CSV table of N, CA and C in Angstrom, one decimal:
chain,number,residue,atom,x,y,z
A,1488,MET,N,118.4,100.6,90.7
A,1488,MET,CA,117.1,100.5,91.3
A,1488,MET,C,117.5,101.6,92.1
A,1489,PHE,N,116.3,102.8,92.2
A,1489,PHE,CA,116.3,104.0,93.0
A,1489,PHE,C,115.4,104.3,94.1
A,1490,GLU,N,115.4,105.1,95.0
A,1490,GLU,CA,114.0,105.4,95.6
A,1490,GLU,C,113.2,106.8,95.2
A,1491,VAL,N,112.2,106.8,95.2
A,1491,VAL,CA,111.3,108.0,95.3
A,1491,VAL,C,110.3,108.5,95.8
A,1492,ILE,N,110.4,109.8,96.7
A,1492,ILE,CA,109.3,110.0,97.7
A,1492,ILE,C,108.2,110.5,97.2
A,1493,CYS,N,107.1,110.1,97.8
A,1493,CYS,CA,105.7,110.8,97.3
A,1493,CYS,C,105.1,111.3,98.5
A,1494,ASN,N,105.0,112.8,98.5
A,1494,ASN,CA,104.4,113.0,99.4
A,1494,ASN,C,102.8,113.7,98.9
A,1495,ASP,N,101.5,113.4,100.1
A,1495,ASP,CA,100.8,114.0,99.6
A,1495,ASP,C,100.2,115.2,100.3
A,1496,ARG,N,101.1,116.0,101.0
A,1496,ARG,CA,100.8,117.3,101.6
A,1496,ARG,C,99.7,117.2,102.8
A,1497,LEU,N,99.5,116.1,103.2
A,1497,LEU,CA,98.7,116.1,104.3
A,1497,LEU,C,99.1,115.1,105.4
A,1498,GLY,N,100.1,114.8,104.9
A,1498,GLY,CA,101.4,114.3,106.1
A,1498,GLY,C,101.9,112.9,105.9
A,1499,LYS,N,101.3,112.1,104.8
A,1499,LYS,CA,101.8,110.6,104.4
A,1499,LYS,C,102.8,111.2,103.5
A,1500,LYS,N,104.0,110.4,103.6
A,1500,LYS,CA,105.1,110.4,102.6
A,1500,LYS,C,105.1,108.9,102.4
A,1501,VAL,N,105.5,108.5,100.9
A,1501,VAL,CA,105.9,107.3,101.0
A,1501,VAL,C,107.0,107.0,100.1
A,1502,ARG,N,108.0,106.2,100.5
A,1502,ARG,CA,109.5,105.7,99.7
A,1502,ARG,C,109.0,104.3,99.4
A,1503,VAL,N,109.0,104.5,97.8
A,1503,VAL,CA,109.2,103.6,96.8
A,1503,VAL,C,110.3,103.5,96.4
A,1504,LYS,N,110.8,101.9,96.0
A,1504,LYS,CA,111.8,101.8,95.4
A,1504,LYS,C,111.4,101.0,93.9
A,1505,CYS,N,112.0,101.4,92.9
A,1505,CYS,CA,111.6,101.3,91.3
A,1505,CYS,C,112.7,101.6,90.7
A,1506,ASN,N,112.3,101.2,89.2
A,1506,ASN,CA,113.5,100.8,88.5
A,1506,ASN,C,113.3,102.4,87.1
A,1507,PRO,N,114.4,102.6,86.7
A,1507,PRO,CA,114.4,103.4,85.6
A,1507,PRO,C,113.4,103.3,84.3
A,1508,ASP,N,113.2,102.2,83.9
A,1508,ASP,CA,112.8,101.9,83.2
A,1508,ASP,C,110.9,101.1,83.7
A,1509,ASP,N,110.6,101.4,84.5
A,1509,ASP,CA,109.4,101.3,85.0
A,1509,ASP,C,108.3,102.5,84.6
A,1510,THR,N,107.3,102.4,84.2
A,1510,THR,CA,106.3,103.4,84.2
A,1510,THR,C,105.5,104.5,85.2
A,1511,VAL,N,104.8,105.2,84.7
A,1511,VAL,CA,104.4,105.9,85.7
A,1511,VAL,C,103.2,105.2,86.6
A,1512,GLY,N,102.7,104.2,85.8
A,1512,GLY,CA,101.5,103.2,86.2
A,1512,GLY,C,102.1,102.3,86.9
A,1513,ASP,N,103.4,101.8,86.7
A,1513,ASP,CA,103.9,100.9,87.6
A,1513,ASP,C,104.3,101.7,88.9
A,1514,LEU,N,104.6,102.6,88.8
A,1514,LEU,CA,104.9,103.6,90.3
A,1514,LEU,C,103.4,103.6,90.7
A,1515,LYS,N,102.8,104.0,90.2
A,1515,LYS,CA,101.6,104.0,90.9
A,1515,LYS,C,100.8,102.8,91.6
A,1516,LYS,N,101.0,101.6,90.8
A,1516,LYS,CA,100.9,100.1,91.7
A,1516,LYS,C,101.3,99.9,93.0
A,1517,LEU,N,103.3,100.3,93.1
A,1517,LEU,CA,103.7,100.0,94.1
A,1517,LEU,C,103.3,101.5,95.3
A,1518,ILE,N,102.8,102.5,94.7
A,1518,ILE,CA,102.3,103.3,95.8
A,1518,ILE,C,101.2,102.9,96.2
A,1519,ALA,N,100.2,102.3,95.6
A,1519,ALA,CA,98.7,101.4,96.2
A,1519,ALA,C,99.1,100.5,97.0
A,1520,ALA,N,99.9,99.5,96.8
A,1520,ALA,CA,100.1,98.8,97.7
A,1520,ALA,C,100.8,99.1,98.8
A,1521,GLN,N,101.1,100.2,98.8
A,1521,GLN,CA,101.9,100.9,100.3
A,1521,GLN,C,100.7,101.5,100.8
A,1522,THR,N,99.7,102.6,100.2
A,1522,THR,CA,98.6,103.1,101.1
A,1522,THR,C,97.4,102.3,101.2
A,1523,GLY,N,97.0,101.5,100.4
A,1523,GLY,CA,95.8,100.9,100.5
A,1523,GLY,C,95.0,101.6,99.7
A,1524,THR,N,95.3,102.6,98.9
A,1524,THR,CA,94.4,103.8,97.8
A,1524,THR,C,94.7,102.5,95.9
A,1525,HIS,N,93.6,102.6,95.7
A,1525,HIS,CA,93.5,102.1,94.3
A,1525,HIS,C,94.3,102.8,93.5
A,1526,TRP,N,95.3,102.2,92.6
A,1526,TRP,CA,96.4,103.0,91.9
A,1526,TRP,C,95.5,103.8,90.6
A,1527,GLU,N,94.3,103.5,90.1
A,1527,GLU,CA,93.9,104.6,89.3
A,1527,GLU,C,93.3,105.9,89.7
A,1528,LYS,N,93.6,105.7,91.0
A,1528,LYS,CA,92.6,107.0,91.9
A,1528,LYS,C,94.1,108.0,92.4
A,1529,ILE,N,95.3,107.1,92.0
A,1529,ILE,CA,96.7,108.0,92.0
A,1529,ILE,C,96.8,108.9,91.2
A,1530,VAL,N,97.3,110.3,91.2
A,1530,VAL,CA,98.1,111.4,90.4
A,1530,VAL,C,98.9,111.6,90.9
A,1531,LEU,N,100.3,111.8,90.2
A,1531,LEU,CA,101.3,112.1,90.5
A,1531,LEU,C,101.8,113.5,89.5
A,1532,LYS,N,102.4,114.1,90.2
A,1532,LYS,CA,102.6,115.7,89.7
A,1532,LYS,C,104.1,116.1,90.3
A,1533,LYS,N,104.5,117.0,89.2
A,1533,LYS,CA,105.9,117.9,89.4
A,1533,LYS,C,105.7,119.3,89.2
A,1534,TRP,N,105.5,120.0,90.0
A,1534,TRP,CA,105.0,121.3,89.9
A,1534,TRP,C,103.5,121.3,89.0
A,1535,TYR,N,103.3,121.6,87.9
A,1535,TYR,CA,102.1,121.6,87.1
A,1535,TYR,C,102.2,120.7,86.3
A,1536,ASN,N,102.9,119.7,86.5
A,1536,ASN,CA,103.1,118.7,85.2
A,1536,ASN,C,102.1,117.4,85.6
A,1537,ILE,N,101.5,116.9,85.4
A,1537,ILE,CA,100.8,115.6,85.6
A,1537,ILE,C,101.7,114.3,84.8
A,1538,PHE,N,102.0,113.6,85.4
A,1538,PHE,CA,102.8,112.3,84.9
A,1538,PHE,C,101.7,111.2,84.3
A,1539,LYS,N,101.9,111.1,83.0
A,1539,LYS,CA,100.9,109.9,82.1
A,1539,LYS,C,101.7,108.6,82.3
A,1540,ASP,N,100.6,107.9,82.8
A,1540,ASP,CA,101.1,106.3,83.3
A,1540,ASP,C,102.0,105.7,82.0
A,1541,HIS,N,101.7,105.9,80.9
A,1541,HIS,CA,102.7,104.9,79.9
A,1541,HIS,C,104.1,105.8,79.6
A,1542,ILE,N,104.4,106.3,80.3
A,1542,ILE,CA,105.8,106.9,80.3
A,1542,ILE,C,106.8,106.4,81.3
A,1543,THR,N,108.1,106.1,81.1
A,1543,THR,CA,108.7,105.6,82.0
A,1543,THR,C,109.6,107.0,82.8
A,1544,LEU,N,110.1,106.2,84.0
A,1544,LEU,CA,110.5,107.2,85.3
A,1544,LEU,C,111.8,107.9,84.2
A,1545,ARG,N,112.7,107.2,83.5
A,1545,ARG,CA,113.7,107.9,82.7
A,1545,ARG,C,113.2,108.8,82.0
A,1546,ASP,N,112.2,108.7,80.9
A,1546,ASP,CA,111.8,109.8,80.0
A,1546,ASP,C,111.4,110.9,81.0
A,1547,TYR,N,110.9,110.8,82.3
A,1547,TYR,CA,110.4,112.2,83.1
A,1547,TYR,C,111.7,112.4,83.8
A,1548,GLU,N,112.7,112.0,83.4
A,1548,GLU,CA,114.1,112.2,84.4
A,1548,GLU,C,113.6,112.1,85.9
A,1549,ILE,N,113.3,111.1,86.5
A,1549,ILE,CA,112.6,110.7,87.7
A,1549,ILE,C,113.9,110.2,88.2
A,1550,HIS,N,114.6,110.7,88.8
A,1550,HIS,CA,116.1,110.1,89.7
A,1550,HIS,C,115.9,109.6,91.2
A,1551,ASP,N,117.0,109.3,91.6
A,1551,ASP,CA,117.1,108.5,93.1
A,1551,ASP,C,117.1,109.9,93.9
A,1552,GLY,N,116.2,109.8,94.8
A,1552,GLY,CA,115.7,110.7,95.8
A,1552,GLY,C,114.8,111.9,95.6
A,1553,MET,N,114.1,111.8,94.3
A,1553,MET,CA,113.2,112.8,93.7
A,1553,MET,C,112.2,112.6,94.3
A,1554,ASN,N,111.5,114.0,95.0
A,1554,ASN,CA,110.1,114.3,95.6
A,1554,ASN,C,109.0,114.5,94.6
A,1555,ILE,N,108.2,113.7,94.8
A,1555,ILE,CA,107.0,113.8,93.7
A,1555,ILE,C,106.0,114.2,94.4
A,1556,GLU,N,104.9,115.1,94.0
A,1556,GLU,CA,103.6,115.3,94.4
A,1556,GLU,C,102.7,114.4,94.1
A,1557,LEU,N,102.0,113.6,95.2
A,1557,LEU,CA,100.9,112.7,95.4
A,1557,LEU,C,99.4,113.2,95.8
A,1558,TYR,N,98.7,113.1,94.6
A,1558,TYR,CA,97.5,113.7,95.2
A,1558,TYR,C,96.6,112.2,94.4
A,1559,TYR,N,95.0,112.4,95.5
A,1559,TYR,CA,94.2,111.5,95.4
A,1559,TYR,C,92.8,111.9,94.1
A,1560,GLN,N,92.7,111.0,93.3
A,1560,GLN,CA,91.5,111.9,92.4
A,1560,GLN,C,90.2,111.0,93.0
A,1561,GLY,N,89.0,111.5,93.3
A,1561,GLY,CA,88.0,110.4,93.4
A,1561,GLY,C,86.5,111.6,93.4
A,1562,ALA,N,85.5,110.9,93.7
A,1562,ALA,CA,84.1,111.6,93.7
A,1562,ALA,C,83.7,112.9,94.1
A,1563,LEU,N,84.4,112.9,95.5
A,1563,LEU,CA,84.1,114.3,96.4
A,1563,LEU,C,85.1,115.3,95.3
A,1564,ALA,N,86.4,114.8,95.2
A,1564,ALA,CA,87.1,116.3,94.7
A,1564,ALA,C,86.0,116.6,93.0
A,1565,PHE,N,85.5,116.1,92.6
A,1565,PHE,CA,84.9,116.1,91.4
A,1565,PHE,C,83.6,116.6,91.6
A,1566,CYS,N,83.1,116.3,92.7
A,1566,CYS,CA,81.6,117.5,93.2
A,1566,CYS,C,81.8,118.6,93.4
A,1567,SER,N,82.9,118.9,94.6
A,1567,SER,CA,83.0,120.1,95.2
A,1567,SER,C,83.9,121.1,93.8
A,1568,ILE,N,84.9,120.7,93.0
A,1568,ILE,CA,85.2,121.6,91.9
A,1568,ILE,C,83.5,121.8,90.9
A,1569,ALA,N,82.8,120.7,90.7
A,1569,ALA,CA,81.4,121.1,89.6
A,1569,ALA,C,80.5,122.2,90.7
A,1570,ARG,N,80.6,122.1,91.6
A,1570,ARG,CA,79.8,123.3,93.0
A,1570,ARG,C,80.1,124.4,92.6
A,1571,CYS,N,81.6,124.7,92.5
A,1571,CYS,CA,82.5,125.9,92.3
A,1571,CYS,C,82.3,126.6,90.9
A,1572,ILE,N,82.1,125.8,89.8
A,1572,ILE,CA,81.9,125.9,88.7
A,1572,ILE,C,80.2,126.3,88.2
A,1573,SER,N,79.5,125.5,89.0
A,1573,SER,CA,77.6,125.6,88.3
A,1573,SER,C,77.5,127.3,88.7
A,1574,PRO,N,76.5,127.8,87.8
A,1574,PRO,CA,76.3,128.8,88.2
A,1574,PRO,C,75.1,129.1,88.9
A,1575,ASN,N,74.5,127.9,89.5
A,1575,ASN,CA,73.9,128.1,90.4
A,1575,ASN,C,74.5,128.3,91.9
């Protein structure tokens, strides 16, 4: 068992204890339990790589003390992106 630190870069850091054989989806559920956010709205990244839910932490080489970027996916984010892209 090891600890992963998830930072949303808005002032919230979440420390989660997990196993190397846990999937990213399992990690999201542990983060959701601490933050109160629904796990399906959580996006985990490292640099520009978005982690997929069905892959294990070991496969992504996530280890003890590693920092992961935490983002929240939601309707407001998609609306603001749509306004930037639309020609109107």
